PDB file of C-alpha atoms in Angstrom:
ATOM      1  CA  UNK A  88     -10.978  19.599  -6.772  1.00  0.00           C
ATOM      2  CA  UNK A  89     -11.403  18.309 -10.583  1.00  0.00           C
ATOM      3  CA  UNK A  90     -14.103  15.502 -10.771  1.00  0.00           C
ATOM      4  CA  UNK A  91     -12.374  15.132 -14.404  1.00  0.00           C
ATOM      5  CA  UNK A  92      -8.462  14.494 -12.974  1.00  0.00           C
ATOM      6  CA  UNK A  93     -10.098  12.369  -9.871  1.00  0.00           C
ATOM      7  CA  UNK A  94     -12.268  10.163 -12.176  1.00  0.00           C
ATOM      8  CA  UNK A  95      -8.845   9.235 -14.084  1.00  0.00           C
ATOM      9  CA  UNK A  96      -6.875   8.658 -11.193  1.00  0.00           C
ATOM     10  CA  UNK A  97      -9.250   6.417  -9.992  1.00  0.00           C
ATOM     11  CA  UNK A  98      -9.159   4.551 -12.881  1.00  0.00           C
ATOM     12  CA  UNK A  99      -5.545   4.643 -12.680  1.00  0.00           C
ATOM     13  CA  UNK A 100      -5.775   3.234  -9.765  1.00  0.00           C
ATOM     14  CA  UNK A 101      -7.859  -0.284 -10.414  1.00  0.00           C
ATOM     15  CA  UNK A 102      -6.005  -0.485 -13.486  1.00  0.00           C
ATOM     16  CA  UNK A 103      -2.458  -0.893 -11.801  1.00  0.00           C
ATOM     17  CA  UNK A 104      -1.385  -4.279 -10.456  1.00  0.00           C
ATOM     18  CA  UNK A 105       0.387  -3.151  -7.746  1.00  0.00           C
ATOM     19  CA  UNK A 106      -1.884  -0.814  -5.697  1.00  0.00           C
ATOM     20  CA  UNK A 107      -0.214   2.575  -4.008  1.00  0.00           C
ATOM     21  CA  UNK A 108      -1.259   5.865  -2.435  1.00  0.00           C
ATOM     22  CA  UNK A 109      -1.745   8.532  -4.922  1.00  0.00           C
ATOM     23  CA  UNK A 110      -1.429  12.039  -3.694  1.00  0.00           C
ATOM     24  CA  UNK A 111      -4.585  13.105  -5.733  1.00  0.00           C
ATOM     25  CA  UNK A 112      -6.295  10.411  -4.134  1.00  0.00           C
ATOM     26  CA  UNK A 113      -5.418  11.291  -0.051  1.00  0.00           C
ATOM     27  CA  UNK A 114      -5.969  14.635  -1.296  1.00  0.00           C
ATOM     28  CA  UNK A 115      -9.574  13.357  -2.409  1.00  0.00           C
ATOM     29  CA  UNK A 116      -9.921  11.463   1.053  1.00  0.00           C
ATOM     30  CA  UNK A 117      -8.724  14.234   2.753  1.00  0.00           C
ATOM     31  CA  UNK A 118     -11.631  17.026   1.133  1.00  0.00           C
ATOM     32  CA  UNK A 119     -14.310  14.237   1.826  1.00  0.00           C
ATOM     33  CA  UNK A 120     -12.797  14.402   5.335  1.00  0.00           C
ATOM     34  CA  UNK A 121     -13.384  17.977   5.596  1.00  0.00           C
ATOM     35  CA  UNK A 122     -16.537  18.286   3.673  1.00  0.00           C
ATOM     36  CA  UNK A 123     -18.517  15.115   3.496  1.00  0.00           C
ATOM     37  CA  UNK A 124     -18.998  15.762  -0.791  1.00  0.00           C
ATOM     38  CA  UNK A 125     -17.724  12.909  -2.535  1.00  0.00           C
ATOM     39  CA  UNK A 126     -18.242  14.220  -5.780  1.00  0.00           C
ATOM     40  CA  UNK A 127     -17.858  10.684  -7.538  1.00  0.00           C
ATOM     41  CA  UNK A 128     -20.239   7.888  -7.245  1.00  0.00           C
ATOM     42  CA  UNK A 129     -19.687   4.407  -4.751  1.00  0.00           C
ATOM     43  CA  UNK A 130     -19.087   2.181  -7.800  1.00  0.00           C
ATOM     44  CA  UNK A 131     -15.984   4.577  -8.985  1.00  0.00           C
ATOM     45  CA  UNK A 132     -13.887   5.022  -5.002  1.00  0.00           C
ATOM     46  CA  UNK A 133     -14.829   1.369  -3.249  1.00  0.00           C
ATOM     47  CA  UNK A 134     -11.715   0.158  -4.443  1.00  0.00           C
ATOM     48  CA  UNK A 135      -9.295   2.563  -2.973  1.00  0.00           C
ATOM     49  CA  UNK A 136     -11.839   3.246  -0.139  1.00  0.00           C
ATOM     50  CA  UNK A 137     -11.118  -0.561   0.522  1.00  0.00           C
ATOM     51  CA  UNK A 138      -7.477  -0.487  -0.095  1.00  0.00           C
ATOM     52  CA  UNK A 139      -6.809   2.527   1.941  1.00  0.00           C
ATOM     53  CA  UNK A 140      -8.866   0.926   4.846  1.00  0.00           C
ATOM     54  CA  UNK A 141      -6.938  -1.853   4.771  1.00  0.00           C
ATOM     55  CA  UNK A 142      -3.239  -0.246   4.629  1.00  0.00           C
ATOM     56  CA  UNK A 143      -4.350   2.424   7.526  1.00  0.00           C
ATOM     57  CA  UNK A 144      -5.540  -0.565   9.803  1.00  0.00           C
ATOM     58  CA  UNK A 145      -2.075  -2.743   9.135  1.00  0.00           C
ATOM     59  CA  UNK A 146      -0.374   0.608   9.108  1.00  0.00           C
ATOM     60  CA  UNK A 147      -2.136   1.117  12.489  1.00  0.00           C
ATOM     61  CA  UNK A 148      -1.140  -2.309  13.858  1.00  0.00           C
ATOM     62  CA  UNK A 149       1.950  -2.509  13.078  1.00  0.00           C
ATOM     63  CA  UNK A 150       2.778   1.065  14.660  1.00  0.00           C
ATOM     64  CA  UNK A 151       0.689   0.813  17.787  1.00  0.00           C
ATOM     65  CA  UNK A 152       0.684  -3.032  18.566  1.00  0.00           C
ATOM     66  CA  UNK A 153      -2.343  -4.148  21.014  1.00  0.00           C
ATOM     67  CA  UNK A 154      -2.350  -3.149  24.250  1.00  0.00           C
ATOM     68  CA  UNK A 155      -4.264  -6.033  26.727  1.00  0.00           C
ATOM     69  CA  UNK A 156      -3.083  -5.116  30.476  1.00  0.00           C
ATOM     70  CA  UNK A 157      -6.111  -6.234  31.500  1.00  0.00           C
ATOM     71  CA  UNK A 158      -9.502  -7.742  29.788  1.00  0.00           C
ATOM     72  CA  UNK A 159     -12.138  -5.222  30.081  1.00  0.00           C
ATOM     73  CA  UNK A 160     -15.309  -7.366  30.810  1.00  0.00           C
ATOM     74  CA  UNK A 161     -17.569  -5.342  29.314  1.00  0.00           C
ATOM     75  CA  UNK A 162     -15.994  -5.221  25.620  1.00  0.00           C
ATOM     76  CA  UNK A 163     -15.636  -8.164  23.527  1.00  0.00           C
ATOM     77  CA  UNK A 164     -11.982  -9.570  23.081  1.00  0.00           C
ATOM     78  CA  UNK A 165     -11.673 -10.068  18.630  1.00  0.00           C
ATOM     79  CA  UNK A 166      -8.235 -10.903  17.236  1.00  0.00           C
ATOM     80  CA  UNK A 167      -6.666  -7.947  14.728  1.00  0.00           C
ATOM     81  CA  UNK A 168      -7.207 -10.453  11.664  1.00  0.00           C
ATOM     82  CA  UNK A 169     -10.780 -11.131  12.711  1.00  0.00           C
ATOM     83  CA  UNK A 170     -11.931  -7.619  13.035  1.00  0.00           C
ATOM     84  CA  UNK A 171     -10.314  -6.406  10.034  1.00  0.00           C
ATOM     85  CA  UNK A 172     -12.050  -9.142   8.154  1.00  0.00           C
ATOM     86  CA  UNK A 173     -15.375  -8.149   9.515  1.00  0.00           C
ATOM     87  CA  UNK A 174     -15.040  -4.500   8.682  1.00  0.00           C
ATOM     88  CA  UNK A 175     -13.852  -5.390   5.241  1.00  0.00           C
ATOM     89  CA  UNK A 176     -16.680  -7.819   4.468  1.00  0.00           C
ATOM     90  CA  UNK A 177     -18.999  -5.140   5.391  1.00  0.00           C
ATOM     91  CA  UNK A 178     -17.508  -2.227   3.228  1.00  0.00           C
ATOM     92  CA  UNK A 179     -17.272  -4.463   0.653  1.00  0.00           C
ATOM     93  CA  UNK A 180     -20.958  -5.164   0.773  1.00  0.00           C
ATOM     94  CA  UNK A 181     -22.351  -1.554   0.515  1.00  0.00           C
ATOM     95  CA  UNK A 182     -24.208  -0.914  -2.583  1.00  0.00           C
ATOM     96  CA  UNK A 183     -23.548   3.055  -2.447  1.00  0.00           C
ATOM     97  CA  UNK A 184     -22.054   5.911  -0.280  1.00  0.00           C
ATOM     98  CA  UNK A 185     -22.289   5.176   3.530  1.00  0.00           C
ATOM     99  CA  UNK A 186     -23.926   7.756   5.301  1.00  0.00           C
ATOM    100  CA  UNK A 187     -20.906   7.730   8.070  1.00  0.00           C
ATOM    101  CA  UNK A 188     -18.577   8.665   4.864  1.00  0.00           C
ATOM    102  CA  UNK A 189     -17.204  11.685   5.794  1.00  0.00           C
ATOM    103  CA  UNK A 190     -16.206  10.370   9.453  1.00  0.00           C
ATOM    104  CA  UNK A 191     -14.751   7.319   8.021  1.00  0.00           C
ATOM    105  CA  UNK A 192     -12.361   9.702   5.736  1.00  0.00           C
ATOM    106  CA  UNK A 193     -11.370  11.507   8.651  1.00  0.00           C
ATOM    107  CA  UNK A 194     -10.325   8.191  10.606  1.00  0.00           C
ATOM    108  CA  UNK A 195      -8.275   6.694   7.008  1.00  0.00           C
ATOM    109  CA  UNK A 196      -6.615  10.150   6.707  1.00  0.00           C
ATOM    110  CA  UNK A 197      -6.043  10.684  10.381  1.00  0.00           C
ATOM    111  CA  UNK A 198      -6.196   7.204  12.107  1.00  0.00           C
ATOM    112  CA  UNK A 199      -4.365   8.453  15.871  1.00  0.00           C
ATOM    113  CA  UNK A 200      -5.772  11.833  16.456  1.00  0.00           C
ATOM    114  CA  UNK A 201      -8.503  10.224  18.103  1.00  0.00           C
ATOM    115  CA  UNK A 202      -7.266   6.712  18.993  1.00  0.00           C
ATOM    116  CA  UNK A 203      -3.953   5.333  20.117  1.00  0.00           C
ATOM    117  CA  UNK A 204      -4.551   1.456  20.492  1.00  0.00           C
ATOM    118  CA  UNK A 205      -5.192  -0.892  17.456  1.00  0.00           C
ATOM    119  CA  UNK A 206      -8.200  -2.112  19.206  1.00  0.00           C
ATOM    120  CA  UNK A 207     -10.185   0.996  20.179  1.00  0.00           C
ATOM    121  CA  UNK A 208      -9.147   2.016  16.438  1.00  0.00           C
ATOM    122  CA  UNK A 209     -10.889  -0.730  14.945  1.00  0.00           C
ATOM    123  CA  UNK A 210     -14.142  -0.816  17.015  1.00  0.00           C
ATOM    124  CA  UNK A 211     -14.030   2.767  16.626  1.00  0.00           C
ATOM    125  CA  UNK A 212     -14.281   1.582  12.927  1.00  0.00           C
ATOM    126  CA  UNK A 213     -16.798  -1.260  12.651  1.00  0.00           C
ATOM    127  CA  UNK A 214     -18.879   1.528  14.648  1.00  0.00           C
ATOM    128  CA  UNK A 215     -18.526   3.781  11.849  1.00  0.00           C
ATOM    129  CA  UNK A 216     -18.861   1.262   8.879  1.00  0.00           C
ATOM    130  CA  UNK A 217     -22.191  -0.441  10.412  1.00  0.00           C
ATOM    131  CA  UNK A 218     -24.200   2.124   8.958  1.00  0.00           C
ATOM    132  CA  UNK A 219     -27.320   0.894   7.003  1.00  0.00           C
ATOM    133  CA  UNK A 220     -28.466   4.006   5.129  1.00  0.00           C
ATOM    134  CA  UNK A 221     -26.302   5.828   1.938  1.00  0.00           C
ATOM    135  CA  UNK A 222     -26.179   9.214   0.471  1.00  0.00           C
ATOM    136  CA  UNK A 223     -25.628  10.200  -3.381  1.00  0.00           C
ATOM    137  CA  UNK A 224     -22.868  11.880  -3.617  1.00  0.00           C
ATOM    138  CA  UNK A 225     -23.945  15.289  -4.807  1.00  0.00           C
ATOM    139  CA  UNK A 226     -25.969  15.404  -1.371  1.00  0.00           C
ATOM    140  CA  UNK A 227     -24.811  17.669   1.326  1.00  0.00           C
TER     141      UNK A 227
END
């Protein structure tokens, strides 16, 4: 993969008003996914880190609706809204690369091979994104 052709499609990207998917982009997600090399800094993928988070948890919801038969006392009941909030405040607050990066990829570019209920998908999640350390993204 090009750092040159991803650079400018990122840029495409937070220049557009209305945000989309670009193929280079999942393809991008999808090699981080596999690899764990980012090859761009934090400051140039947050955004569509942040807006592919967001679409693959509605995506999520709206495909695999909560599933509450019965209260489990030992795990703590959040509404969909409130947890997505909370993961996004915390993504949006990292200052470079979270070290958890390449398992996050996996779960934005394959959300149900691991998880079929909304809510195990998004603690699976706020697990992943409550990482304090970072990595550059040249390191292995």
């Amino acid at each position: 993969m090009e750092t040159d052709s991803l650079e400018e499609a990122l840029r495409d990207f937070d220049k557009k008003a209305k945000k989309e998917p670009s193929p280079l982009l999942e393809q991008f997600l999808c090699h981080v996914a596999k690899t764990g090399q980012t090859m761009v800094p934090w400051s140039q993928f947050k955004n569509y880190f942040l807006f592919k988070l967001e679409k693959v948890m509605d995506d999520f919801r709206a495909s695999a609706p909560e599933q509450r038969a019965s209260a489990n006392p030992n795990v703590e009941s959040v509404p969909f809204e409130d947890m997505k909030e909370r993961i996004l405040k915390i993504v949006k607050g990292y200052n470079g690369i979270p070290f958890t990066i390449q398992r996050l990829c996996e779960l934005l570019t394959e959300p149900k091979r691991n998880y079929t209920g909304t809510d195990k998908f998004l603690r699976g999640m706020e697990k992943n994104v409550m990482v304090v350390s970072c990595v550059h993204p040249t390191s292995e």
